[in-house]
Amino acid sequence: MQIVTDPAAMQQLAFTWRDQGGRIVLVPTMGYFHEGHLSLMAYGRGQGDHLVVSIFVNPTQFGPQEDLDRYPRDLERDCDLAAKQGVDVIFAPNAEQMYPPGYQTFVEVTEVTRGLCGASRPIHFRGVATVVLKLFNLVQPHVAVFGEKDYQQLIAMQRMVADLNVPVTVIGRPLVREADGLALSSRNVYLNPEERRTALKLSQALFLARDMAAQGERSRERLFAAITPLLDAEPLLRLDYLSLVDNHTLAELPTIQHTARLAIAAYVGQIRLIDNILLEVP
Ligand code: PAF
């Protein structure tokens, strides 16, 4: 496995692979890998000839009060784990290389980024779209693999490639949970035992709604009335949003026709966690 830090070298390598007729797969990440990342790599490995995993904690997607400096990093461990997944290249540029002095161009996906996380993280998706388009230009992938854990990000990236005619297929893969239901996240490492117990309420609330929908419940009002007491009972948990949205447009839904996405974000102590689940009414 090769580790490339220079964006120009990465792009040159990608052009060479393309000239040779190779199919390139990119898994964009911010590192500090967990099983969720590894599952994206395992899937990506089967999608092409050259598997690139980018590791870049992108400053432009963090607000001034957010955890950019505290975001967990361990490049050496990440490289060991990626090598075991058959990754060909780790692309790990630094912030100065990605945003040199004079940098001033940004990408905005407007509608699907307005609600959910976009409402409380106003510059987040602008930073994500910008860096992902830059990564696409540097790695020249045919396919890019994203996790459904960041469901709004996945939808925004599918919108971006469609709107800007970017010749990359954006594939979403299911989120991975711990055995007790907690959605895997690099930020989980910061939860103390009590916070971790509290964090479990997020997935428990989603599972309850999934089960109610499976038994025929369509009403947002009744679903929310059932699950909010679970969350309100937790003193360490501060809800950011609970939203029932259309799977594709992310528009808020008063009722479920056939399927919907229930998404949640909450602070547990200082840590902001997100989770989501597909609801299907038979
Ligand atoms: O999901 C992430 O890890 C990041 O938002 C991404 C897609 C790598 C862009 O920085």
PDB file of C-alpha atoms in Angstrom, residues 105-230:
ATOM      1  CA  THR A 105     -13.773  28.562  -4.380  1.00  0.00           C
ATOM      2  CA  PHE A 106     -16.621  26.654  -2.709  1.00  0.00           C
ATOM      3  CA  VAL A 107     -19.441  24.346  -3.775  1.00  0.00           C
ATOM      4  CA  GLU A 108     -22.964  24.680  -2.379  1.00  0.00           C
ATOM      5  CA  VAL A 109     -25.728  22.119  -2.606  1.00  0.00           C
ATOM      6  CA  THR A 110     -28.689  24.199  -1.512  1.00  0.00           C
ATOM      7  CA  GLU A 111     -31.987  22.486  -0.776  1.00  0.00           C
ATOM      8  CA  VAL A 112     -31.125  19.065   0.642  1.00  0.00           C
ATOM      9  CA  THR A 113     -28.605  20.640   3.023  1.00  0.00           C
ATOM     10  CA  ARG A 114     -31.006  23.179   4.555  1.00  0.00           C
ATOM     11  CA  GLY A 115     -32.612  20.996   7.240  1.00  0.00           C
ATOM     12  CA  LEU A 116     -31.321  18.285   9.579  1.00  0.00           C
ATOM     13  CA  CYS A 117     -27.596  18.809  10.283  1.00  0.00           C
ATOM     14  CA  GLY A 118     -27.482  21.779   7.895  1.00  0.00           C
ATOM     15  CA  ALA A 119     -29.764  23.783  10.197  1.00  0.00           C
ATOM     16  CA  SER A 120     -27.374  23.655  13.153  1.00  0.00           C
ATOM     17  CA  ARG A 121     -24.124  23.376  11.136  1.00  0.00           C
ATOM     18  CA  PRO A 122     -24.625  26.122   8.524  1.00  0.00           C
ATOM     19  CA  ILE A 123     -21.236  25.872   6.760  1.00  0.00           C
ATOM     20  CA  HIS A 124     -20.812  22.112   7.118  1.00  0.00           C
ATOM     21  CA  PHE A 125     -22.125  20.849   3.784  1.00  0.00           C
ATOM     22  CA  ARG A 126     -20.465  23.633   1.824  1.00  0.00           C
ATOM     23  CA  GLY A 127     -17.158  22.360   3.224  1.00  0.00           C
ATOM     24  CA  VAL A 128     -18.072  18.732   2.543  1.00  0.00           C
ATOM     25  CA  ALA A 129     -19.158  19.384  -1.054  1.00  0.00           C
ATOM     26  CA  THR A 130     -16.043  21.459  -1.735  1.00  0.00           C
ATOM     27  CA  VAL A 131     -13.572  18.929  -0.399  1.00  0.00           C
ATOM     28  CA  VAL A 132     -15.356  15.962  -1.981  1.00  0.00           C
ATOM     29  CA  LEU A 133     -15.327  17.629  -5.404  1.00  0.00           C
ATOM     30  CA  LYS A 134     -11.623  18.386  -4.919  1.00  0.00           C
ATOM     31  CA  LEU A 135     -11.005  14.741  -3.943  1.00  0.00           C
ATOM     32  CA  PHE A 136     -12.917  13.608  -7.034  1.00  0.00           C
ATOM     33  CA  ASN A 137     -10.698  15.819  -9.208  1.00  0.00           C
ATOM     34  CA  LEU A 138      -7.515  14.546  -7.558  1.00  0.00           C
ATOM     35  CA  VAL A 139      -8.385  10.828  -7.388  1.00  0.00           C
ATOM     36  CA  GLN A 140     -10.455  10.648 -10.603  1.00  0.00           C
ATOM     37  CA  PRO A 141     -12.675   7.852  -9.237  1.00  0.00           C
ATOM     38  CA  HIS A 142     -15.291   6.003 -11.268  1.00  0.00           C
ATOM     39  CA  VAL A 143     -17.068   5.103  -8.028  1.00  0.00           C
ATOM     40  CA  ALA A 144     -17.120   6.752  -4.592  1.00  0.00           C
ATOM     41  CA  VAL A 145     -18.431   4.937  -1.536  1.00  0.00           C
ATOM     42  CA  PHE A 146     -20.092   6.794   1.367  1.00  0.00           C
ATOM     43  CA  GLY A 147     -21.724   5.506   4.559  1.00  0.00           C
ATOM     44  CA  GLU A 148     -25.431   5.936   5.231  1.00  0.00           C
ATOM     45  CA  LYS A 149     -24.523   6.996   8.754  1.00  0.00           C
ATOM     46  CA  ASP A 150     -24.154  10.506   7.302  1.00  0.00           C
ATOM     47  CA  TYR A 151     -27.335  10.106   5.319  1.00  0.00           C
ATOM     48  CA  GLN A 152     -27.766  13.793   4.472  1.00  0.00           C
ATOM     49  CA  GLN A 153     -24.159  13.926   3.262  1.00  0.00           C
ATOM     50  CA  LEU A 154     -24.788  10.933   0.983  1.00  0.00           C
ATOM     51  CA  ILE A 155     -27.898  12.561  -0.528  1.00  0.00           C
ATOM     52  CA  ALA A 156     -26.057  15.869  -0.949  1.00  0.00           C
ATOM     53  CA  MET A 157     -23.170  14.150  -2.745  1.00  0.00           C
ATOM     54  CA  GLN A 158     -25.570  12.316  -5.071  1.00  0.00           C
ATOM     55  CA  ARG A 159     -27.239  15.673  -5.790  1.00  0.00           C
ATOM     56  CA  MET A 160     -23.884  17.360  -6.417  1.00  0.00           C
ATOM     57  CA  VAL A 161     -22.637  14.809  -8.963  1.00  0.00           C
ATOM     58  CA  ALA A 162     -25.994  14.911 -10.766  1.00  0.00           C
ATOM     59  CA  ASP A 163     -26.210  18.717 -10.808  1.00  0.00           C
ATOM     60  CA  LEU A 164     -22.581  19.337 -11.800  1.00  0.00           C
ATOM     61  CA  ASN A 165     -22.341  16.426 -14.297  1.00  0.00           C
ATOM     62  CA  VAL A 166     -19.506  14.853 -12.345  1.00  0.00           C
ATOM     63  CA  PRO A 167     -18.808  11.417 -13.866  1.00  0.00           C
ATOM     64  CA  VAL A 168     -18.643   9.583 -10.522  1.00  0.00           C
ATOM     65  CA  THR A 169     -21.164   7.045  -9.239  1.00  0.00           C
ATOM     66  CA  VAL A 170     -21.861   7.797  -5.570  1.00  0.00           C
ATOM     67  CA  ILE A 171     -22.822   4.643  -3.689  1.00  0.00           C
ATOM     68  CA  GLY A 172     -24.272   4.565  -0.172  1.00  0.00           C
ATOM     69  CA  ARG A 173     -23.632   1.634   2.144  1.00  0.00           C
ATOM     70  CA  PRO A 174     -25.484   0.696   5.346  1.00  0.00           C
ATOM     71  CA  LEU A 175     -24.307   2.101   8.653  1.00  0.00           C
ATOM     72  CA  VAL A 176     -22.637  -0.314  11.038  1.00  0.00           C
ATOM     73  CA  ARG A 177     -23.715  -0.636  14.693  1.00  0.00           C
ATOM     74  CA  GLU A 178     -22.177  -2.048  17.844  1.00  0.00           C
ATOM     75  CA  ALA A 179     -23.879  -5.231  19.105  1.00  0.00           C
ATOM     76  CA  ASP A 180     -26.030  -3.109  21.454  1.00  0.00           C
ATOM     77  CA  GLY A 181     -27.195  -0.808  18.654  1.00  0.00           C
ATOM     78  CA  LEU A 182     -24.918   2.243  19.022  1.00  0.00           C
ATOM     79  CA  ALA A 183     -24.050   3.589  15.553  1.00  0.00           C
ATOM     80  CA  LEU A 184     -20.286   3.452  15.021  1.00  0.00           C
ATOM     81  CA  SER A 185     -18.637   6.860  14.951  1.00  0.00           C
ATOM     82  CA  SER A 186     -15.067   8.061  15.358  1.00  0.00           C
ATOM     83  CA  ARG A 187     -16.424  10.419  18.042  1.00  0.00           C
ATOM     84  CA  ASN A 188     -17.657   7.494  20.222  1.00  0.00           C
ATOM     85  CA  VAL A 189     -14.115   7.234  21.577  1.00  0.00           C
ATOM     86  CA  TYR A 190     -14.819  10.384  23.633  1.00  0.00           C
ATOM     87  CA  LEU A 191     -17.890   8.985  25.435  1.00  0.00           C
ATOM     88  CA  ASN A 192     -17.363   8.022  29.076  1.00  0.00           C
ATOM     89  CA  PRO A 193     -19.285   4.927  30.294  1.00  0.00           C
ATOM     90  CA  GLU A 194     -22.277   6.962  31.485  1.00  0.00           C
ATOM     91  CA  GLU A 195     -22.427   8.963  28.252  1.00  0.00           C
ATOM     92  CA  ARG A 196     -22.168   5.780  26.239  1.00  0.00           C
ATOM     93  CA  ARG A 197     -25.182   4.357  28.105  1.00  0.00           C
ATOM     94  CA  THR A 198     -27.053   7.578  27.358  1.00  0.00           C
ATOM     95  CA  ALA A 199     -26.002   7.493  23.676  1.00  0.00           C
ATOM     96  CA  LEU A 200     -27.746   4.126  23.325  1.00  0.00           C
ATOM     97  CA  LYS A 201     -31.090   5.953  23.653  1.00  0.00           C
ATOM     98  CA  LEU A 202     -30.647   7.338  20.144  1.00  0.00           C
ATOM     99  CA  SER A 203     -30.666   3.944  18.461  1.00  0.00           C
ATOM    100  CA  GLN A 204     -33.294   2.628  20.901  1.00  0.00           C
ATOM    101  CA  ALA A 205     -35.608   5.496  19.903  1.00  0.00           C
ATOM    102  CA  LEU A 206     -35.026   4.766  16.213  1.00  0.00           C
ATOM    103  CA  PHE A 207     -35.613   1.033  16.679  1.00  0.00           C
ATOM    104  CA  LEU A 208     -38.894   1.714  18.492  1.00  0.00           C
ATOM    105  CA  ALA A 209     -40.085   3.898  15.583  1.00  0.00           C
ATOM    106  CA  ARG A 210     -38.946   1.290  13.050  1.00  0.00           C
ATOM    107  CA  ASP A 211     -40.977  -1.379  14.882  1.00  0.00           C
ATOM    108  CA  MET A 212     -44.055   0.869  15.119  1.00  0.00           C
ATOM    109  CA  ALA A 213     -43.840   1.630  11.380  1.00  0.00           C
ATOM    110  CA  ALA A 214     -43.444  -2.080  10.614  1.00  0.00           C
ATOM    111  CA  GLN A 215     -46.703  -2.622  12.504  1.00  0.00           C
ATOM    112  CA  GLY A 216     -48.475  -0.018  10.385  1.00  0.00           C
ATOM    113  CA  GLU A 217     -47.931   3.307  12.177  1.00  0.00           C
ATOM    114  CA  ARG A 218     -47.690   6.134   9.618  1.00  0.00           C
ATOM    115  CA  SER A 219     -48.204   9.254  11.706  1.00  0.00           C
ATOM    116  CA  ARG A 220     -45.235  11.449  12.539  1.00  0.00           C
ATOM    117  CA  GLU A 221     -47.120  12.822  15.523  1.00  0.00           C
ATOM    118  CA  ARG A 222     -47.744   9.402  17.056  1.00  0.00           C
ATOM    119  CA  LEU A 223     -44.218   8.169  16.303  1.00  0.00           C
ATOM    120  CA  PHE A 224     -42.673  11.243  17.918  1.00  0.00           C
ATOM    121  CA  ALA A 225     -45.044  11.035  20.904  1.00  0.00           C
ATOM    122  CA  ALA A 226     -43.822   7.487  21.507  1.00  0.00           C
ATOM    123  CA  ILE A 227     -40.098   8.112  21.187  1.00  0.00           C
ATOM    124  CA  THR A 228     -39.475  11.591  22.614  1.00  0.00           C
ATOM    125  CA  PRO A 229     -40.156  10.541  26.250  1.00  0.00           C
ATOM    126  CA  LEU A 230     -37.260   8.062  25.896  1.00  0.00           C
TER     127      LEU A 230
END
